[in-house]
Amino acid sequence: MLSKREVFDGVPEEYLSHKERYENAIRNSVVAFSLVRKMQEEGKTSINNYRDVVGGLLGSSVLRDGSPLGLHYIMFMPAILNQANEEQQEKWLPRAWNCSIIGSYAQTELGHGTFIRGLETTATYDAATKQFVLHSPTLTAYKWWPGGLGQTANYCIVVAQLYTKGQCHGIHSFIIQVRDEETHMPLPGIKIGEIGAKLGLNAVNNGFLGFDNYRIPRTNMLMKHAQVLEDGTYVKSRHSKLNYGAMVFVRVVIVFDMVNYLSKAVTIATRFSAVRRQCQLKAGETECQILDYVTQQHKLFVSIAAAHAFRITANKLWLTFNEVNEQLVEGNLQRLPELHALACCLKAVTTADTAACVERCRLACGGHGYMMSSSLPLTYGLVTAACTYEGENTVLLLQTARFLVKTYQQLDSKALTPTVAYLKTAAAERFCVGWSNTTEGIIRGFQVVAMRVIIMSTFNEEVQEMSRTVSPQLKEVLHQLVDLYCTYWALEKLSDLLLYTPISQKEVESLRLRYEETLTNLRPNAVGLVDAFDLRDEMLQSTLGSYDGRVYERLMEEAMKSPLNAEPMLQSTLGSYDGRVYERLMEEAMKSPLNAEPVNYTFHKYLKPFMQGKL
Ligand SMILES: CC/C=C\C/C=C\C/C=C\C/C=C\CCCCC(=O)SCCNC(=O)CCNC(=O)[C@H](O)C(C)(C)COP(=O)(O)OP(=O)(O)OC[C@H]1O[C@@H](n2cnc3c(N)ncnc32)[C@H](O)[C@@H]1OP(=O)(O)O
Ligand SMILES: Cc1cc2nc3c(=O)[nH]c(=O)nc-3n(C[C@H](O)[C@H](O)[C@H](O)COP(=O)(O)OP(=O)(O)OC[C@H]3O[C@@H](n4cnc5c(N)ncnc54)[C@H](O)[C@@H]3O)c2cc1C
């Protein structure tokens, strides 16, 4: 059995080289995911409900900057579950589930990420040999970004343009072996490596992948929805977008991820704000806690409310996802567009808001928030990536807008699906006959705004659920959070409300007062509210947010761990670009020390024994 997490001579991750960071990540990941395998063996997690277990690990302090094995669970396995037929699932799922193969998900290319109908990788069917020929016709056709593909995965799901009998049938998914299972060497016809250092997630080992007329069996096309028969006949799917299912799943999971990161950041910043004393409210008094400043409360408290709002929303979205997928199994595709629009909208909104809130938490901690040891910069790097991956936010909001416009156009001719039923009511109250400075009044106002601009989504507060299951005291605080969240956004989006609702100047002024009252009302419970997230110090990994409040002692302890305090300069910088983007990106990637060797030693020492169940 492996010893617990090894670090280089006690040097924290921040001081490791790019290569050492990867080697450390492999060591930590095989230990962490050996635990998942143990839970599988004991029946404590299953192939249909491992989200919480894996999600908890991927957000934990052990894998704090991601894992080379993350995509295996996040997309490789869900893609097989979602797009492989029964025979293919029987062949591949057991090996993926016990990690005797490690997979990734290769869709994005150097030249295309958003416009997936424009992907260039081709899969051409050869009926004579009953094989598909995978090929990357240009440099921009190289797969670029797949997590774990650089040095770790030996299989991946590849999304390519399918050609058979001379005709292109659009993008489809294929399961492809890219490395030898014994030697881990890239297979002939495969060009593979890692793409280099990034803003964050530097333990994920994102890779590139090029094909040179690489042949795979016909049965390696995932054929749950569409098929290619032995003679090359193409059988199309019931719905052209069923192949996009893996992306919908991850967008839903990302909303849960944002809850975890936002809770962590606001816990750190709120606890630090209770410890930090700076300046005086009145001359001659002792310095006050910075948490007592209304400006500090304005920065932080809405993040506490947002963490709860996102958690409630994530749970509701997960229920919708499972409902719609059960209907898909029965052949009922009616709610697929709504699920797609909802997943797009909530992934975009929660990632953008979380990135903004985490940055605000950092700013609220002054210079100490800028220290890596606070864990706030690392958290920001993780959440800001989510605004881009799994669908760039702008593009996903446009998808939601497209769905809402279509829904509005069919308002009188088609029954509305549950999450847009409010449009009927908002349409009836075309100009929102009255305004009230209550939670319900604000929600109704936004429904009217949404109705009028058809691009705002609204959220359903689960207030009724809270009144059934919580004590009067807790209900009062949760209502304060609901009030805070609504009045905050009413004030943030005041221009829309002024444009589309009859809110008066007087009501805006009282809304402002109400907002400040709510901040004051929440102040006594602020630390208790973040303590309620129940995030252990090991999870927070933060000098500022530890439960015992020993901020300064911890800052100094961490500072003394820097090798710079023990020896002279270590650092070097990279060159800049001359405008030849794709060639330069590839040249930079090839500078990675990880690409200097075909197989990193951690494969033979850790990964292979892990995959063979010998750990
Ligand atoms: C189990 C794990 C547990 C815990 C994990 C813990 C943490 C996990 C958290 C984070 C994850 C970590 C790492 C993430 C790794 C990220 C991996 C990636 O990034 S993979 C690559 C992702 N790439 C994308 O998302 C590409 C974005 N682009 C698109 O999706 C599409 O191009 C588009 C923008 C949707 C447009 O598609 P297209 O051009 O084909 O379609 P149209 O716009 O013309 O619309 C036509 C029609 O189709 C409908 N539609 C589009 N997409 C879907 C869909 N997915 N489902 C259903 N329907 C869809 C659209 O609504 C239109 O319908 P119509 O209006 O015609 O009725
Ligand atoms: C950390 C990380 C991990 C990733 N992991 C994976 C992975 O494992 N597998 C994988 O396949 N991919 C992965 N990706 C790739 C990711 O899915 C793409 O980066 C994403 O889909 C965006 O595509 P792009 O980068 O090509 O940007 P582009 O599509 O080129 O978009 C660039 C910008 O152009 C604008 N834009 C583009 N299209 C439109 C439009 N229609 N309307 C308006 N504006 C538009 C937007 O401002 C957008 O930000 C990862 C990315 C990151 C950052």
PDB file of C-alpha atoms and ligand atoms in Angstrom, residues 71 75 104-115 143-148 198 200-201 204 206 385-386 388-395 398, ligand 2:
ATOM      1  CA  LEU A  71     -11.553  13.088 -17.053  1.00  0.00           C
ATOM      2  CA  MET A  75     -16.345  12.341 -19.191  1.00  0.00           C
ATOM      3  CA  SER A 104     -10.034  10.847 -21.543  1.00  0.00           C
ATOM      4  CA  TYR A 105     -12.475  12.800 -23.744  1.00  0.00           C
ATOM      5  CA  ALA A 106     -11.002  14.311 -26.934  1.00  0.00           C
ATOM      6  CA  GLN A 107     -13.434  16.667 -28.686  1.00  0.00           C
ATOM      7  CA  THR A 108     -11.826  20.126 -28.831  1.00  0.00           C
ATOM      8  CA  GLU A 109      -9.175  20.729 -31.485  1.00  0.00           C
ATOM      9  CA  LEU A 110      -6.482  23.403 -31.899  1.00  0.00           C
ATOM     10  CA  GLY A 111      -8.771  25.078 -34.414  1.00  0.00           C
ATOM     11  CA  HIS A 112     -12.238  24.431 -32.956  1.00  0.00           C
ATOM     12  CA  GLY A 113     -13.790  24.251 -29.501  1.00  0.00           C
ATOM     13  CA  THR A 114     -17.197  25.933 -29.641  1.00  0.00           C
ATOM     14  CA  PHE A 115     -18.319  25.108 -33.187  1.00  0.00           C
ATOM     15  CA  LYS A 143      -7.130  17.326 -30.536  1.00  0.00           C
ATOM     16  CA  TRP A 144      -6.032  19.931 -27.958  1.00  0.00           C
ATOM     17  CA  TRP A 145      -6.976  20.065 -24.231  1.00  0.00           C
ATOM     18  CA  PRO A 146      -8.232  16.541 -23.312  1.00  0.00           C
ATOM     19  CA  GLY A 147      -7.564  16.093 -19.611  1.00  0.00           C
ATOM     20  CA  GLY A 148      -5.102  13.335 -18.683  1.00  0.00           C
ATOM     21  CA  LYS A 198      -1.750  26.844 -17.722  1.00  0.00           C
ATOM     22  CA  GLY A 200      -4.484  26.661 -13.128  1.00  0.00           C
ATOM     23  CA  LEU A 201      -5.372  22.948 -13.073  1.00  0.00           C
ATOM     24  CA  VAL A 204      -4.626  17.735 -14.975  1.00  0.00           C
ATOM     25  CA  ASN A 206      -4.105  18.255 -20.605  1.00  0.00           C
ATOM     26  CA  ALA A 385     -11.506  27.693 -16.070  1.00  0.00           C
ATOM     27  CA  ALA A 386     -15.113  26.530 -15.709  1.00  0.00           C
ATOM     28  CA  THR A 388     -14.511  28.279 -20.589  1.00  0.00           C
ATOM     29  CA  TYR A 389     -14.539  24.496 -20.521  1.00  0.00           C
ATOM     30  CA  GLU A 390     -17.629  22.429 -21.220  1.00  0.00           C
ATOM     31  CA  GLY A 391     -18.898  25.236 -23.424  1.00  0.00           C
ATOM     32  CA  GLU A 392     -17.749  28.838 -23.287  1.00  0.00           C
ATOM     33  CA  ASN A 393     -20.274  30.831 -21.251  1.00  0.00           C
ATOM     34  CA  THR A 394     -21.263  33.331 -23.950  1.00  0.00           C
ATOM     35  CA  VAL A 395     -22.070  30.533 -26.333  1.00  0.00           C
ATOM     36  CA  LEU A 398     -26.917  32.076 -26.522  1.00  0.00           C
TER      37      LEU A 398
HETATM   38  C1  LIG B   2      -9.039  23.812 -18.195  1.00  0.00           C
HETATM   39  C2  LIG B   2      -9.647  23.305 -19.476  1.00  0.00           C
HETATM   40  C3  LIG B   2      -9.895  21.938 -19.623  1.00  0.00           C
HETATM   41  C4  LIG B   2     -10.450  21.454 -20.808  1.00  0.00           C
HETATM   42  N1  LIG B   2     -10.637  20.098 -20.964  1.00  0.00           N
HETATM   43  C5  LIG B   2     -11.104  19.623 -22.142  1.00  0.00           C
HETATM   44  C6  LIG B   2     -11.245  18.224 -22.350  1.00  0.00           C
HETATM   45  O1  LIG B   2     -10.949  17.431 -21.468  1.00  0.00           O
HETATM   46  N2  LIG B   2     -11.700  17.780 -23.552  1.00  0.00           N
HETATM   47  C7  LIG B   2     -12.060  18.642 -24.551  1.00  0.00           C
HETATM   48  O2  LIG B   2     -12.487  18.187 -25.605  1.00  0.00           O
HETATM   49  N3  LIG B   2     -11.949  19.995 -24.385  1.00  0.00           N
HETATM   50  C8  LIG B   2     -11.474  20.492 -23.213  1.00  0.00           C
HETATM   51  N4  LIG B   2     -11.334  21.851 -23.035  1.00  0.00           N
HETATM   52  C9  LIG B   2     -11.594  22.750 -24.162  1.00  0.00           C
HETATM   53  C10 LIG B   2     -12.860  23.565 -23.960  1.00  0.00           C
HETATM   54  O3  LIG B   2     -13.990  22.774 -24.103  1.00  0.00           O
HETATM   55  C11 LIG B   2     -12.823  24.711 -24.999  1.00  0.00           C
HETATM   56  O4  LIG B   2     -11.781  25.579 -24.627  1.00  0.00           O
HETATM   57  C12 LIG B   2     -14.150  25.475 -25.039  1.00  0.00           C
HETATM   58  O5  LIG B   2     -15.142  24.654 -25.623  1.00  0.00           O
HETATM   59  C13 LIG B   2     -14.024  26.776 -25.853  1.00  0.00           C
HETATM   60  O6  LIG B   2     -13.511  26.531 -27.149  1.00  0.00           O
HETATM   61  P1  LIG B   2     -12.174  27.296 -27.658  1.00  0.00           P
HETATM   62  O7  LIG B   2     -11.203  27.282 -26.567  1.00  0.00           O
HETATM   63  O8  LIG B   2     -11.791  26.734 -28.975  1.00  0.00           O
HETATM   64  O9  LIG B   2     -12.669  28.798 -27.839  1.00  0.00           O
HETATM   65  P2  LIG B   2     -13.462  29.343 -29.129  1.00  0.00           P
HETATM   66  O10 LIG B   2     -14.583  28.429 -29.461  1.00  0.00           O
HETATM   67  O11 LIG B   2     -12.485  29.693 -30.170  1.00  0.00           O
HETATM   68  O12 LIG B   2     -14.090  30.700 -28.513  1.00  0.00           O
HETATM   69  C14 LIG B   2     -13.203  31.782 -28.231  1.00  0.00           C
HETATM   70  C15 LIG B   2     -14.078  32.970 -27.923  1.00  0.00           C
HETATM   71  O13 LIG B   2     -14.791  33.332 -29.107  1.00  0.00           O
HETATM   72  C16 LIG B   2     -16.101  33.809 -28.767  1.00  0.00           C
HETATM   73  N5  LIG B   2     -17.087  32.983 -29.485  1.00  0.00           N
HETATM   74  C17 LIG B   2     -16.893  31.749 -30.027  1.00  0.00           C
HETATM   75  N6  LIG B   2     -18.021  31.315 -30.626  1.00  0.00           N
HETATM   76  C18 LIG B   2     -18.951  32.301 -30.483  1.00  0.00           C
HETATM   77  C19 LIG B   2     -20.320  32.460 -30.869  1.00  0.00           C
HETATM   78  N7  LIG B   2     -20.982  31.509 -31.563  1.00  0.00           N
HETATM   79  N8  LIG B   2     -20.948  33.621 -30.514  1.00  0.00           N
HETATM   80  C20 LIG B   2     -20.307  34.572 -29.792  1.00  0.00           C
HETATM   81  N9  LIG B   2     -19.016  34.492 -29.403  1.00  0.00           N
HETATM   82  C21 LIG B   2     -18.358  33.372 -29.744  1.00  0.00           C
HETATM   83  C22 LIG B   2     -16.233  33.671 -27.251  1.00  0.00           C
HETATM   84  O14 LIG B   2     -15.897  34.905 -26.646  1.00  0.00           O
HETATM   85  C23 LIG B   2     -15.154  32.655 -26.895  1.00  0.00           C
HETATM   86  O15 LIG B   2     -14.635  32.838 -25.588  1.00  0.00           O
HETATM   87  C24 LIG B   2     -10.777  22.360 -21.860  1.00  0.00           C
HETATM   88  C25 LIG B   2     -10.542  23.731 -21.704  1.00  0.00           C
HETATM   89  C26 LIG B   2      -9.996  24.211 -20.511  1.00  0.00           C
HETATM   90  C27 LIG B   2      -9.766  25.686 -20.350  1.00  0.00           C
END
